[in-house]
Coordinates of C-alpha atoms and ligand atoms in Angstrom, one line a residue:
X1 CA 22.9 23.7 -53.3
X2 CA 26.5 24.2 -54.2
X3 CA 29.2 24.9 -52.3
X4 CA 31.6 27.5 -53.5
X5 CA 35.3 27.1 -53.6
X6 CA 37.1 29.6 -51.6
X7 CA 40.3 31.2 -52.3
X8 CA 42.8 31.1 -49.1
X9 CA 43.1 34.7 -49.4
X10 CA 39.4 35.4 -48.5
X11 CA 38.7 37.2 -45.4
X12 CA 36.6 34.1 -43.6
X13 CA 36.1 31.8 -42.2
X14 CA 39.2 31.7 -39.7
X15 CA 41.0 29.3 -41.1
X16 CA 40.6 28.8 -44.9
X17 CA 38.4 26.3 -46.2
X18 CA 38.6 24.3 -49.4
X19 CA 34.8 25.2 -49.9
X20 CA 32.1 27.0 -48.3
X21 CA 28.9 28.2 -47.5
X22 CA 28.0 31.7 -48.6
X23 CA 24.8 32.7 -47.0
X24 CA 23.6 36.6 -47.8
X25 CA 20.2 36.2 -45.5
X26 CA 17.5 34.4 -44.2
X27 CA 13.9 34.2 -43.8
X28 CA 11.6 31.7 -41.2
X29 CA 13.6 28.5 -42.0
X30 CA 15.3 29.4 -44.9
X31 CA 18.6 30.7 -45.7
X32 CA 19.5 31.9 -49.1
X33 CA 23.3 31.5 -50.7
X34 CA 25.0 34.0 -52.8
X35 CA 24.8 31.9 -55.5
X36 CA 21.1 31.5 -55.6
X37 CA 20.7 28.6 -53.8
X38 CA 18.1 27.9 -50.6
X39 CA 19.1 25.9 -48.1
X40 CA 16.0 24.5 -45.6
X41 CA 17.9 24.8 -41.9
X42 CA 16.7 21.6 -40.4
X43 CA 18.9 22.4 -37.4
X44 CA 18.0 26.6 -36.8
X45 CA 21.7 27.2 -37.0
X46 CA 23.4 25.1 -34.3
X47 CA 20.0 24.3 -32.4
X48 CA 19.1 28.3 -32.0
X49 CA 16.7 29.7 -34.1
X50 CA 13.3 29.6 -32.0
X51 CA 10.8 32.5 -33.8
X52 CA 12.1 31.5 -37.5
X53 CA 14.9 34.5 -39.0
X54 CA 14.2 37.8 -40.6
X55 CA 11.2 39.2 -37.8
X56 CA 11.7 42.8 -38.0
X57 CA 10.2 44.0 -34.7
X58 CA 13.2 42.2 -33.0
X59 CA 16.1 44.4 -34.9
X60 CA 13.8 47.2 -34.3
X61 CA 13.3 46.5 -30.3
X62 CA 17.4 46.1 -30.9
X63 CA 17.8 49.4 -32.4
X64 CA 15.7 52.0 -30.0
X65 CA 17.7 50.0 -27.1
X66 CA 21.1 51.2 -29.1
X67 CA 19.6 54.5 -29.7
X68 CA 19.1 55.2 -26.0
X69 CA 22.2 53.4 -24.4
X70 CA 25.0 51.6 -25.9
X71 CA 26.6 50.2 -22.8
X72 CA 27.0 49.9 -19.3
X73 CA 28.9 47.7 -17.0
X74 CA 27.0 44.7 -16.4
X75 CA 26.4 45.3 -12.5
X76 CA 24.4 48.7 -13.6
X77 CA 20.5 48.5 -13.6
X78 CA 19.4 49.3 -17.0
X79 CA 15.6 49.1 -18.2
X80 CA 16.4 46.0 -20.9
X81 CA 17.8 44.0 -18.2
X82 CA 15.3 45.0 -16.0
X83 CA 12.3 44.3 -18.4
X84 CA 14.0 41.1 -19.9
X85 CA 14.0 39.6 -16.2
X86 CA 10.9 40.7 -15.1
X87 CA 9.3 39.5 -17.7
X88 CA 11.5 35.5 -17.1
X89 CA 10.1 35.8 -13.6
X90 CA 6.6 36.5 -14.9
X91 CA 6.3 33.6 -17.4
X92 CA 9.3 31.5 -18.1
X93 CA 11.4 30.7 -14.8
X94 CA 11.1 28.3 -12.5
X95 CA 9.9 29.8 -9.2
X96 CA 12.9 29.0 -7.1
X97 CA 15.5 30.5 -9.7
X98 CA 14.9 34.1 -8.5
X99 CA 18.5 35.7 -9.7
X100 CA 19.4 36.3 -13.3
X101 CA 23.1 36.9 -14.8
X102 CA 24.0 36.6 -18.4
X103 CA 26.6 35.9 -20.3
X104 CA 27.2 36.3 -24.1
X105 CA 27.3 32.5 -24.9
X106 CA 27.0 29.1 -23.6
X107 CA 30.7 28.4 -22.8
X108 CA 30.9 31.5 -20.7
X109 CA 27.6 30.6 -18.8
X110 CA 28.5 27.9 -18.1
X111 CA 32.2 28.5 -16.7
X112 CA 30.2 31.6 -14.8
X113 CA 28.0 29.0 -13.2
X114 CA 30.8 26.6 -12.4
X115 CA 32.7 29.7 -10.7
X116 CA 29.3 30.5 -9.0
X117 CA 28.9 27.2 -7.3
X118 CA 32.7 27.2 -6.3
X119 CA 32.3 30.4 -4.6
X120 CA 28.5 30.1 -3.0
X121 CA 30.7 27.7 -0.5
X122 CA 34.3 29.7 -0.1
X123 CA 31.7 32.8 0.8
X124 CA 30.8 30.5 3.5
X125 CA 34.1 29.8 4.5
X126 CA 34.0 26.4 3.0
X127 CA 37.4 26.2 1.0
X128 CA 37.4 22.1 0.5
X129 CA 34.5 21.9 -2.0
X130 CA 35.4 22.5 -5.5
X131 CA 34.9 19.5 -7.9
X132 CA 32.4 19.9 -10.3
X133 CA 31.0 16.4 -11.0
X134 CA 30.1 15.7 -14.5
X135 CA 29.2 13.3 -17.1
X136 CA 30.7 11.3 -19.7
X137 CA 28.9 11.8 -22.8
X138 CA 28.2 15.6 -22.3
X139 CA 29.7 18.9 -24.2
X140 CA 29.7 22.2 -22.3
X141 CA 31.8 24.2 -23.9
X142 CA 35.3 25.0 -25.9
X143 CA 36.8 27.1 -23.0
X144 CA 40.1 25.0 -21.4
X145 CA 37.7 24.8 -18.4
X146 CA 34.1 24.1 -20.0
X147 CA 36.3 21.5 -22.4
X148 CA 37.1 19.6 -18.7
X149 CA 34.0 19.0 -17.1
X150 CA 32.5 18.2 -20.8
X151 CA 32.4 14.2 -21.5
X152 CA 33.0 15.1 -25.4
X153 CA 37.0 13.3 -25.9
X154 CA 37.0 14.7 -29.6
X155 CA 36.8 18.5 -28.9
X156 CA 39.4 17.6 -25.3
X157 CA 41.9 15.8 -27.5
X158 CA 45.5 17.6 -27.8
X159 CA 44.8 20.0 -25.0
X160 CA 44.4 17.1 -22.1
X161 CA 47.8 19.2 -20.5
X162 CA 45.6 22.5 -20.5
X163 CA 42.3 21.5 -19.4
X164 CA 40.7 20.4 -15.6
X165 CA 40.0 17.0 -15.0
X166 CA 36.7 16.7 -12.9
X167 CA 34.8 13.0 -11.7
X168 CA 32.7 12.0 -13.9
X169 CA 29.9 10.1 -13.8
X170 CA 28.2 7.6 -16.6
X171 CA 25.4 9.6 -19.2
X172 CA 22.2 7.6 -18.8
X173 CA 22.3 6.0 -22.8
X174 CA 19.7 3.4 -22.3
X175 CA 20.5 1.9 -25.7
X176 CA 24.1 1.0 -25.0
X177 CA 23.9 -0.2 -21.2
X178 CA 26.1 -2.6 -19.1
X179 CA 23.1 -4.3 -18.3
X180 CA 21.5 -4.5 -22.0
X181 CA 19.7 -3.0 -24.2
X182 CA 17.2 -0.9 -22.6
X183 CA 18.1 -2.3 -19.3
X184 CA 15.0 -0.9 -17.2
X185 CA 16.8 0.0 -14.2
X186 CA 19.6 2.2 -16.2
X187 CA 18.7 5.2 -15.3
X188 CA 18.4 4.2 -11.4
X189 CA 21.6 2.7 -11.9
X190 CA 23.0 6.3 -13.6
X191 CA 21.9 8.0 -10.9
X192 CA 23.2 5.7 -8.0
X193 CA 27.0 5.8 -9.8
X194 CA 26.6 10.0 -9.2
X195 CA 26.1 9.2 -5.2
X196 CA 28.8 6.2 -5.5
X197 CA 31.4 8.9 -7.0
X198 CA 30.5 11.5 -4.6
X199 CA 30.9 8.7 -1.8
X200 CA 34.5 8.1 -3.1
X201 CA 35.8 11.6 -3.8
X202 CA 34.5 12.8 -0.1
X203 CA 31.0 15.0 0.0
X204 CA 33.1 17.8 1.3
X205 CA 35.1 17.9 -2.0
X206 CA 32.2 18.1 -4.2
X207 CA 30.8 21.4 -5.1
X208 CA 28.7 20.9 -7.4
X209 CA 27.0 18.2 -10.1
X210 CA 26.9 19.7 -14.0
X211 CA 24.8 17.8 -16.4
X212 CA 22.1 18.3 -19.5
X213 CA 19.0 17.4 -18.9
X214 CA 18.6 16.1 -21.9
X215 CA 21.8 15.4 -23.4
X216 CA 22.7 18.0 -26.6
X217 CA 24.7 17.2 -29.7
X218 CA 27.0 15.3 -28.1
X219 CA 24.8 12.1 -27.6
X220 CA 22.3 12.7 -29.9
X221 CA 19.6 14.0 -27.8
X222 CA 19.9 10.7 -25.1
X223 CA 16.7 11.2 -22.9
X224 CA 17.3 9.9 -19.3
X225 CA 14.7 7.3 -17.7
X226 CA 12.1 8.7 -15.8
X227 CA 13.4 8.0 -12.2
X228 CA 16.8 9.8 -13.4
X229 CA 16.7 13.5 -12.0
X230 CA 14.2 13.3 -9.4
X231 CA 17.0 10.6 -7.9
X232 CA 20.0 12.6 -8.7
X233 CA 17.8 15.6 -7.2
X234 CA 17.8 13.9 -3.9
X235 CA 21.3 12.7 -3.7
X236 CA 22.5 16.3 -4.6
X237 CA 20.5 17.6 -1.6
X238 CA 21.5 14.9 0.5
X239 CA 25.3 15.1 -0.2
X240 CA 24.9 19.4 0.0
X241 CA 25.8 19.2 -4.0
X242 CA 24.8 22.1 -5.9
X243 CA 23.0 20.9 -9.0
X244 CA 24.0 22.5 -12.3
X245 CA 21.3 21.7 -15.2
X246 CA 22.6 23.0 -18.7
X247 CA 20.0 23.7 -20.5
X248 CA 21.8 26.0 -23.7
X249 CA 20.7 23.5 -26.0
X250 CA 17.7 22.3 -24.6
X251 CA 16.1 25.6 -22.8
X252 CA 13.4 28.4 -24.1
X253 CA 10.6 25.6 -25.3
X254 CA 12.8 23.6 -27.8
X255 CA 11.9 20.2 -25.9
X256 CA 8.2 21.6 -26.0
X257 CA 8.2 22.9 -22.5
X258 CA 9.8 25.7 -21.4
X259 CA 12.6 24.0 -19.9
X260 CA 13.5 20.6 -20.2
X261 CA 13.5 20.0 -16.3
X262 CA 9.9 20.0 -16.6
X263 CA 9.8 17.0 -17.8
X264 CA 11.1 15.3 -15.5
X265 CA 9.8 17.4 -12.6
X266 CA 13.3 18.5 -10.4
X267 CA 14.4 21.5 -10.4
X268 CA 18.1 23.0 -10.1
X269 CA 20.1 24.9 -8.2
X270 CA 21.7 26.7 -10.8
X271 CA 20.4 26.8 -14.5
X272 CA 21.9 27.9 -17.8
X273 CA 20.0 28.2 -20.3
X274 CA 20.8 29.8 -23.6
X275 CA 20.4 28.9 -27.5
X276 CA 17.0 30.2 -27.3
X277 CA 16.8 32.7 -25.1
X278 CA 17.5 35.7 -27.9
X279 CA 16.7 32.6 -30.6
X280 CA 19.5 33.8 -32.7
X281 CA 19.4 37.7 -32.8
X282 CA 21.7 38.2 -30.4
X283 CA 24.4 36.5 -28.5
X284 CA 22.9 36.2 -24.8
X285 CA 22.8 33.0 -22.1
X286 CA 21.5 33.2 -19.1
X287 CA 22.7 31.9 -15.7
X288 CA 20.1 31.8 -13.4
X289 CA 20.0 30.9 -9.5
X290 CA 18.0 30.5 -6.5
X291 CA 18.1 33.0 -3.7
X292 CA 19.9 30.0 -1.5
X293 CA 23.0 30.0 -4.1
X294 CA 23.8 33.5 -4.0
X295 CA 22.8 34.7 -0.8
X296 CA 26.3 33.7 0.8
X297 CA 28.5 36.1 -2.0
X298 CA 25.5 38.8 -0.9
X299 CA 26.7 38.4 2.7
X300 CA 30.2 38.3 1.7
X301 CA 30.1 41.4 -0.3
X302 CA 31.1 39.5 -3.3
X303 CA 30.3 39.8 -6.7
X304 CA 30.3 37.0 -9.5
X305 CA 32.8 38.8 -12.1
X306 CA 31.2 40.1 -14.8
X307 CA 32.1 39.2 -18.7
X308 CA 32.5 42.7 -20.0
X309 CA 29.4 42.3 -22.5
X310 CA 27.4 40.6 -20.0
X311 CA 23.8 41.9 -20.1
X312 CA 24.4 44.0 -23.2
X313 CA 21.5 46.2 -23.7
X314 CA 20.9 45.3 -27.3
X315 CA 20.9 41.3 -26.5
X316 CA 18.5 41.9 -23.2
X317 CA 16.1 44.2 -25.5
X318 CA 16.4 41.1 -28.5
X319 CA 16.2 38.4 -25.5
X320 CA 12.8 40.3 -24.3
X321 CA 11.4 40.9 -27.5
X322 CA 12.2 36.8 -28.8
X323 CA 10.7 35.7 -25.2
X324 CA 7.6 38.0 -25.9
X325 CA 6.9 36.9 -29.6
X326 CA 7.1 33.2 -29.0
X327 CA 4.7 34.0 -25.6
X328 CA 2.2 36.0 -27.8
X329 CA 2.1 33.5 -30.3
X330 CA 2.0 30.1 -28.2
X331 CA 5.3 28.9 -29.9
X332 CA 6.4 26.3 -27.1
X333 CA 3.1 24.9 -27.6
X334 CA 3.8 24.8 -31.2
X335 CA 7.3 23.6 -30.5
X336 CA 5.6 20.6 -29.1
X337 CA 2.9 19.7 -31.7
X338 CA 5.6 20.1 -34.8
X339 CA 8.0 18.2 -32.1
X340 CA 5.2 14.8 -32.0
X341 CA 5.1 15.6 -36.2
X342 CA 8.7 15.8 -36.8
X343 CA 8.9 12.5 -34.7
X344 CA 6.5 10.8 -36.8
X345 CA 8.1 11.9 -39.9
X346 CA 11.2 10.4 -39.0
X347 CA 10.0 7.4 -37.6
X348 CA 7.9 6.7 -40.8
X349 CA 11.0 7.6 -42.7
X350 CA 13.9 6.1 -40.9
X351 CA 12.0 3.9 -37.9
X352 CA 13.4 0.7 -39.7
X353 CA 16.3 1.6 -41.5
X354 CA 19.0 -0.8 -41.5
X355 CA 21.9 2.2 -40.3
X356 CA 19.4 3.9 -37.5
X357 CA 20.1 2.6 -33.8
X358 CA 17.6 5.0 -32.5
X359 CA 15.5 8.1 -32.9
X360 CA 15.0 10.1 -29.5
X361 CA 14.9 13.1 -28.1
X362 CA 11.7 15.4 -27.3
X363 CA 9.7 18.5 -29.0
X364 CA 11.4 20.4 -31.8
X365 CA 15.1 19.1 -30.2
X366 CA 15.6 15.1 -32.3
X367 CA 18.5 12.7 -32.6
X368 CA 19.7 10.4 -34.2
X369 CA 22.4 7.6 -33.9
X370 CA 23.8 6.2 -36.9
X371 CA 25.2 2.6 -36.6
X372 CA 27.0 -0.3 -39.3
X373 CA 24.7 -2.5 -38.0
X374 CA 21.4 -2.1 -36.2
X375 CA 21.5 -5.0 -34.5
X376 CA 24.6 -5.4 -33.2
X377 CA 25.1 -1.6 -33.0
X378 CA 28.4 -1.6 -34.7
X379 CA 29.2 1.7 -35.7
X380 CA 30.9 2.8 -39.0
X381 CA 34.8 3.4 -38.3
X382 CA 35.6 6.7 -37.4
X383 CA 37.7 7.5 -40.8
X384 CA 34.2 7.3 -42.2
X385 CA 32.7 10.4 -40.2
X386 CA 29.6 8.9 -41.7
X387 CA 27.7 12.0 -39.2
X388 CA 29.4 14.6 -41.2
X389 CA 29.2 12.8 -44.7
X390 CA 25.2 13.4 -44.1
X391 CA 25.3 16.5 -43.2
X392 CA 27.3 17.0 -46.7
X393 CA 25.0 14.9 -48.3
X394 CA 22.0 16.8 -46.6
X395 CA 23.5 20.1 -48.1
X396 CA 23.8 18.8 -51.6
X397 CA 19.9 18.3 -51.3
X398 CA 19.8 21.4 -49.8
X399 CA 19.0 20.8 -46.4
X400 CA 21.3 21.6 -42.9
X401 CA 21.2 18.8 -40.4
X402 CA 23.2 19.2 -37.3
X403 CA 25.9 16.6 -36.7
X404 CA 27.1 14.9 -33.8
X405 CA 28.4 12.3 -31.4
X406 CA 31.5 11.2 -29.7
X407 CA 33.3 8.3 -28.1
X408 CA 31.0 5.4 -28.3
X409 CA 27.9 7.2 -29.9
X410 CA 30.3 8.0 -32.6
X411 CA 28.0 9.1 -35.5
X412 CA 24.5 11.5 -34.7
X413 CA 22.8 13.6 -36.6
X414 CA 20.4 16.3 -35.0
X415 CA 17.1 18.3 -35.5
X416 CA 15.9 21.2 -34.2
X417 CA 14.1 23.3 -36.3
X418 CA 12.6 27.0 -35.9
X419 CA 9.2 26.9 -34.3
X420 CA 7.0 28.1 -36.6
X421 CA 8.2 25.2 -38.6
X422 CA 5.6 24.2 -41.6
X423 CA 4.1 20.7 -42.1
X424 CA 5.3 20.5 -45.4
X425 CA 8.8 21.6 -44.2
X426 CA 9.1 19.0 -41.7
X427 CA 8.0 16.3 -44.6
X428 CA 11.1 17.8 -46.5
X429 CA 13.2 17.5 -43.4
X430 CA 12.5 13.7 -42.8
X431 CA 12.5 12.8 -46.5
X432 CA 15.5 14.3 -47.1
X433 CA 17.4 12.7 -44.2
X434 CA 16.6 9.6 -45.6
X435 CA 17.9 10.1 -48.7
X436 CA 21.6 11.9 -47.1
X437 CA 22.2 8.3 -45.0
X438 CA 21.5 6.6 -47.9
X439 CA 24.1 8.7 -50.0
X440 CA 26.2 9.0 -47.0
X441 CA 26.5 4.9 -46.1
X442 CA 26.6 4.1 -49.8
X443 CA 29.6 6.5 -50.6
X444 CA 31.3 4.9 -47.3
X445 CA 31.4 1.4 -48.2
Ligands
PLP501 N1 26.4 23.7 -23.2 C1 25.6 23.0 -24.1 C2 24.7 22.0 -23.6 C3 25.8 23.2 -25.4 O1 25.0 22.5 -26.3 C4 26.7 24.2 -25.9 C5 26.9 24.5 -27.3 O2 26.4 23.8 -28.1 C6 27.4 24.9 -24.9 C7 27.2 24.6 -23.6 C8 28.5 25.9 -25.3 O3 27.8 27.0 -25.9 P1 28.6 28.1 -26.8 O4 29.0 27.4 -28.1 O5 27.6 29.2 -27.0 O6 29.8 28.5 -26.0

């Protein structure tokens, strides 16, 4: 695959680009350059793409809902939002999160959701709780807010003047611990540093706790221990802290489930989830909320201010129609079976490469953390960006890896295929990757 050189005069991207991509469509996994080229998409765009790309019936469920109704303000009842969360509250939602409001991507979710917790206790009266605890290997957004309360100090740095600055708490990364390597109390010890934090900034400061489930790009997929959120569950009850679990990366079966929380059996307060939800077709994440959250704005008479293509019509009718292919054809459960294939892949592959720290993650959602040295875990200086050199070196063999990592887990590369994923794709996928660090940490030193 070759990447074009682009004239500064062309009309995109934003700001002009010494070469790029120049993709005309796509079809399942595949996305096809003006040039003639294929490139397999390893990571379904940036960790979206759910039912594969190029299924008619969802441009076509799109198109009757633009035929009948183009807009209307998001607090209007409209038959796609109506259908879209009748049909989350029949078969995806957890049974406590009963309300539904949407936003048109993750950032905005999530800022929505912060605003919601803030404003479930000022309905109440209670004007001293607004922190939003977080955690430091995290991303959540590129608004000046969502930027705050993420743990990611690349995307923060040169707007530290602009943005909020929040607790946070420690990411539970088993791999680099205080206590050791794989210290087997980390992720107790994670979870007790949340109720030590909340202890020091006062319980009646603390709105609300914000953290992935399974952490996204950012760390590489990190996958808490077991005793993690069921702890940090109980501390958030006991300390009457709203818990916020992101789910845009990780939500609508990518981890094999439908949500990630599953997993690890809590449930939230407040969820966003969002990547998946349309799987591409249309820009639409979801905020959703138990009953207990928002009853207080209800008896208020407060809204939670709408963004002005919340709900669209055209992303609830692609949203309904992604949610119903991928139920008709069992595609979490696939998500999880080419999830334990992909693993296997990569761990035949890359299991004892001399550069990989680790391979985690869960379902169709993998990581990876690239180090100098595997047993020291020294990583590759950052002038290297040995994460993005792979990704190059992925293209040039014509696959798309997602890259990755900040602060100490400097260098990742991601995976998160489509669902409907092929066998023989996924042996491309992990071959290639192999190949991209070798390129990558040869041209490096
Ligand atoms: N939260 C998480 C966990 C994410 O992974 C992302 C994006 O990758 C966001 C929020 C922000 O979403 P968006 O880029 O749609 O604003």
């Amino acid at each position: 695959m070759k990447m074009q050189p682009a004239a500064a005069s062309a009309p995109w991207p934003f700001v002009p680009a010494p070469r790029v991509i120049d993709i005309t469509h796509a079809k399942g996994c595949t996305l096809y350059t003006r040039d003639g080229g294929e490139i397999l998409d390893a990571a379904g765009g940036a960790i979206v793409s759910n039912i594969g790309q190029g299924r008619p019936e969802v441009g076509e469920a799109m198109a009757a809902a633009m035929t009948s109704l183009s807009y209307a303000v998001p607090p209007f009842v409209t038959p796609e939002r109506t259908r879209v969360m009748e049909r989350l509250h029949r078969a995806w939602l957890p049974a406590n999160l009963t309300r539904g409001y949407f936003a048109s991507g993750g950032s905005e979710a999530v800022d929505a959701a912060c605003r919601l917790a803030v404003q479930h206790f000022r309905a109440k009266g209670d004007t001293k709780r607004w922190k939003i605890v977080s955690r430091d290997i995290s991303y959540h957004g590129t608004t000046l807010f969502t930027l705050g309360v993420a743990g990611h100090v690349a995307r923060k740095k040169g707007f530290e003047e602009l943005i909020p600055h929040m607790p946070q708490v420690p990411t539970p990364y088993s791999l680099r611990a205080p206590g050791g390597r794989h210290d087997p109390d980390y992720d107790l010890k994670a979870a007790q540093a949340l109720e030590d934090t909340i202890l020091r900034e006062g319980p009646e400061t603390v709105a609300a706790f914000l953290a992935e489930p399974i952490t996204g790009s950012s760390g590489g997929a990190l996958m808490p221990g077991a005793r993690y959120w069921p702890k940090v569950r109980e501390i958030c009850d006991r300390h009457g802290v709203i818990l916020i679990s992101d789910e845009v990366m990780v939500g609508f079966g990518r981890t094999g489930k439908r949500f990630a929380c599953e997993h690890f059996g809590f449930t939230p307060d407040i969820m966003i989830a969002g990547k998946g939800f349309a799987g591409g077709y249309a820009p639409i994440v979801g905020v959703f909320a138990s009953d207990a959250v928002v009853a207080p704005l209800a008896d208020a008479g407060q809204g939670l201010m709408f963004y002005t293509y919340g709900g669209h019509p055209g992303a609830c009718a692609a949203a309904d129609k992604v949610l119903q292919i991928m139920e008709d054809e069992d595609l979490v459960a696939r998500a999880a079976k080419q999830g334990r294939g992909l693993a296997e892949r990569l761990e035949a592959q890359l299991g004892q490469h001399p550069n990989v720290a680790e391979i985690r993650g869960e379902g169709l959602f993998r990581g990876l953390e690239i180090v100098k040295d595997r047993d020291t875990l020294e990583p590759f200086p950052e002038s290297a960006a040995l994460a993005q050199r792979i990704v190059g070196a992925g293209l040039k063999r014509g696959v798309f890896f997602y890259g990755g990592g900040t602060g100490a887990v400097r260098d990742i590369v991601c995976l998160g295929p489509a669902f409907i994923v092929s066998d023989g794709e996924l042996d491309r996928m992990a071959e290639t990757l192999k190949l991209a660090i070798d390129d990558a940490v040869a041209s490096a030193s």
